[in-house]
Short mmCIF file of C-alpha atoms in Angstrom, two decimals:
data_model
loop_
_atom_site.label_atom_id
_atom_site.label_comp_id
_atom_site.label_asym_id
_atom_site.label_seq_id
_atom_site.Cartn_x
_atom_site.Cartn_y
_atom_site.Cartn_z
CA UNK A 1 -111.34 0.63 65.35
CA UNK A 2 -112.69 -0.07 68.77
CA UNK A 3 -111.79 -3.17 70.90
CA UNK A 4 -114.26 -4.11 73.85
CA UNK A 5 -112.51 -5.92 76.42
CA UNK A 6 -114.99 -7.86 78.61
CA UNK A 7 -117.42 -5.18 79.89
CA UNK A 8 -115.04 -2.26 80.33
CA UNK A 9 -115.18 1.09 78.32
CA UNK A 10 -113.67 0.56 74.72
CA UNK A 11 -110.02 0.81 73.98
CA UNK A 12 -109.24 3.36 70.87
CA UNK A 13 -106.68 1.44 68.02
CA UNK A 14 -105.06 3.66 65.97
CA UNK A 15 -105.88 2.38 62.56
CA UNK A 16 -102.58 1.03 60.76
CA UNK A 17 -101.71 -1.00 57.65
CA UNK A 18 -99.01 -3.77 57.02
CA UNK A 19 -98.58 -4.54 60.24
CA UNK A 20 -97.17 -8.07 61.56
CA UNK A 21 -99.58 -10.85 63.58
CA UNK A 22 -97.69 -13.11 65.69
CA UNK A 23 -98.60 -15.77 67.57
CA UNK A 24 -97.21 -15.16 71.32
CA UNK A 25 -97.14 -17.24 74.64
CA UNK A 26 -100.05 -19.63 73.17
CA UNK A 27 -102.91 -17.39 74.32
CA UNK A 28 -101.61 -13.94 72.39
CA UNK A 29 -101.39 -12.52 69.51
CA UNK A 30 -98.61 -9.73 69.07
CA UNK A 31 -99.34 -6.68 66.51
CA UNK A 32 -95.83 -5.16 65.52
CA UNK A 33 -94.94 -2.43 63.15
CA UNK A 34 -97.35 -1.20 60.49
CA UNK A 35 -97.89 2.26 58.54
CA UNK A 36 -100.05 4.69 60.67
CA UNK A 37 -101.18 8.01 58.77
CA UNK A 38 -98.00 9.97 59.95
CA UNK A 39 -95.16 8.60 58.66
CA UNK A 40 -92.98 10.29 61.43
CA UNK A 41 -94.59 8.24 64.18
CA UNK A 42 -92.87 5.04 65.41
CA UNK A 43 -94.89 1.92 65.68
CA UNK A 44 -96.03 0.46 69.09
CA UNK A 45 -96.20 -3.13 70.21
CA UNK A 46 -99.62 -4.55 70.86
CA UNK A 47 -100.93 -7.75 72.44
CA UNK A 48 -104.12 -9.38 72.27
CA UNK A 49 -104.75 -11.87 74.85
CA UNK A 50 -107.15 -14.53 73.41
CA UNK A 51 -108.71 -15.54 76.67
CA UNK A 52 -109.72 -12.41 78.23
CA UNK A 53 -109.99 -10.53 75.17
CA UNK A 54 -108.12 -7.39 76.54
CA UNK A 55 -105.55 -5.37 74.29
CA UNK A 56 -102.70 -3.92 75.42
CA UNK A 57 -99.20 -2.09 74.55
CA UNK A 58 -96.01 -3.45 75.10
CA UNK A 59 -93.21 -1.80 76.69
CA UNK A 60 -90.35 -1.73 74.68
CA UNK A 61 -86.68 -0.49 75.44
CA UNK A 62 -84.09 0.79 72.68
CA UNK A 63 -84.56 1.99 69.12
CA UNK A 64 -88.09 2.80 68.86
CA UNK A 65 -89.47 0.98 65.63
CA UNK A 66 -90.37 3.17 62.77
CA UNK A 67 -93.36 2.35 61.30
CA UNK A 68 -93.25 0.39 58.30
CA UNK A 69 -95.00 -2.08 55.96
CA UNK A 70 -93.45 -5.34 54.12
CA UNK A 71 -91.29 -6.42 57.09
CA UNK A 72 -90.14 -10.14 58.22
CA UNK A 73 -91.06 -10.99 61.79
CA UNK A 74 -90.24 -14.19 63.36
CA UNK A 75 -90.05 -15.18 67.10
CA UNK A 76 -86.77 -17.17 68.03
CA UNK A 77 -86.27 -18.40 71.15
CA UNK A 78 -88.59 -16.10 72.96
CA UNK A 79 -87.11 -13.12 70.91
CA UNK A 80 -88.92 -11.34 68.34
CA UNK A 81 -86.76 -10.48 65.55
CA UNK A 82 -88.02 -8.02 62.66
CA UNK A 83 -85.96 -7.34 59.31
CA UNK A 84 -86.32 -4.60 56.93
CA UNK A 85 -89.44 -3.46 55.29
CA UNK A 86 -90.47 0.25 53.95
CA UNK A 87 -91.46 3.10 55.89
CA UNK A 88 -94.16 5.18 54.81
CA UNK A 89 -92.43 7.13 51.81
CA UNK A 90 -91.76 3.31 50.43
CA UNK A 91 -88.09 3.97 51.39
CA UNK A 92 -86.31 0.50 51.75
CA UNK A 93 -84.95 -0.12 55.52
CA UNK A 94 -82.21 -2.87 55.82
CA UNK A 95 -82.19 -2.94 59.54
CA UNK A 96 -82.54 -5.87 61.84
CA UNK A 97 -84.36 -5.22 65.21
CA UNK A 98 -85.08 -7.91 68.30
CA UNK A 99 -87.51 -7.02 70.85
CA UNK A 100 -86.34 -9.70 73.63
CA UNK A 101 -88.22 -7.48 76.30
CA UNK A 102 -91.82 -8.71 75.36
#
C-alpha cells in the first residue's frame, strides 16, 4: 500500500487487517491496531490528515499495543480507549488501554 502525500515521495504503509479507523480532531482519521504478518509485532497508531493528504505515525507512550483485531475503540474526552479483541493467534485479549498522548 502506498500513500502519496501531495507531491512528495510515497510513504510505504505496512498492510494490516482488523484495524479501527476513528475520526480525530475534525480533520484527521486515526488508524489503530490491526493484525500484521508477524504476530509478535506491535501495532502503530497512524494519523491521516484529510486536508493535507499526509500520513504520519503518532508517538505513543507506555505499554505498546499488541497487534489485534476485533477490538472496540472509542474517543472519550480526547482520549482513545481500546478494549479487548484477539491477537494474531485468535487468543482473546481482555485488556483496556488508553492513549491520551494523541
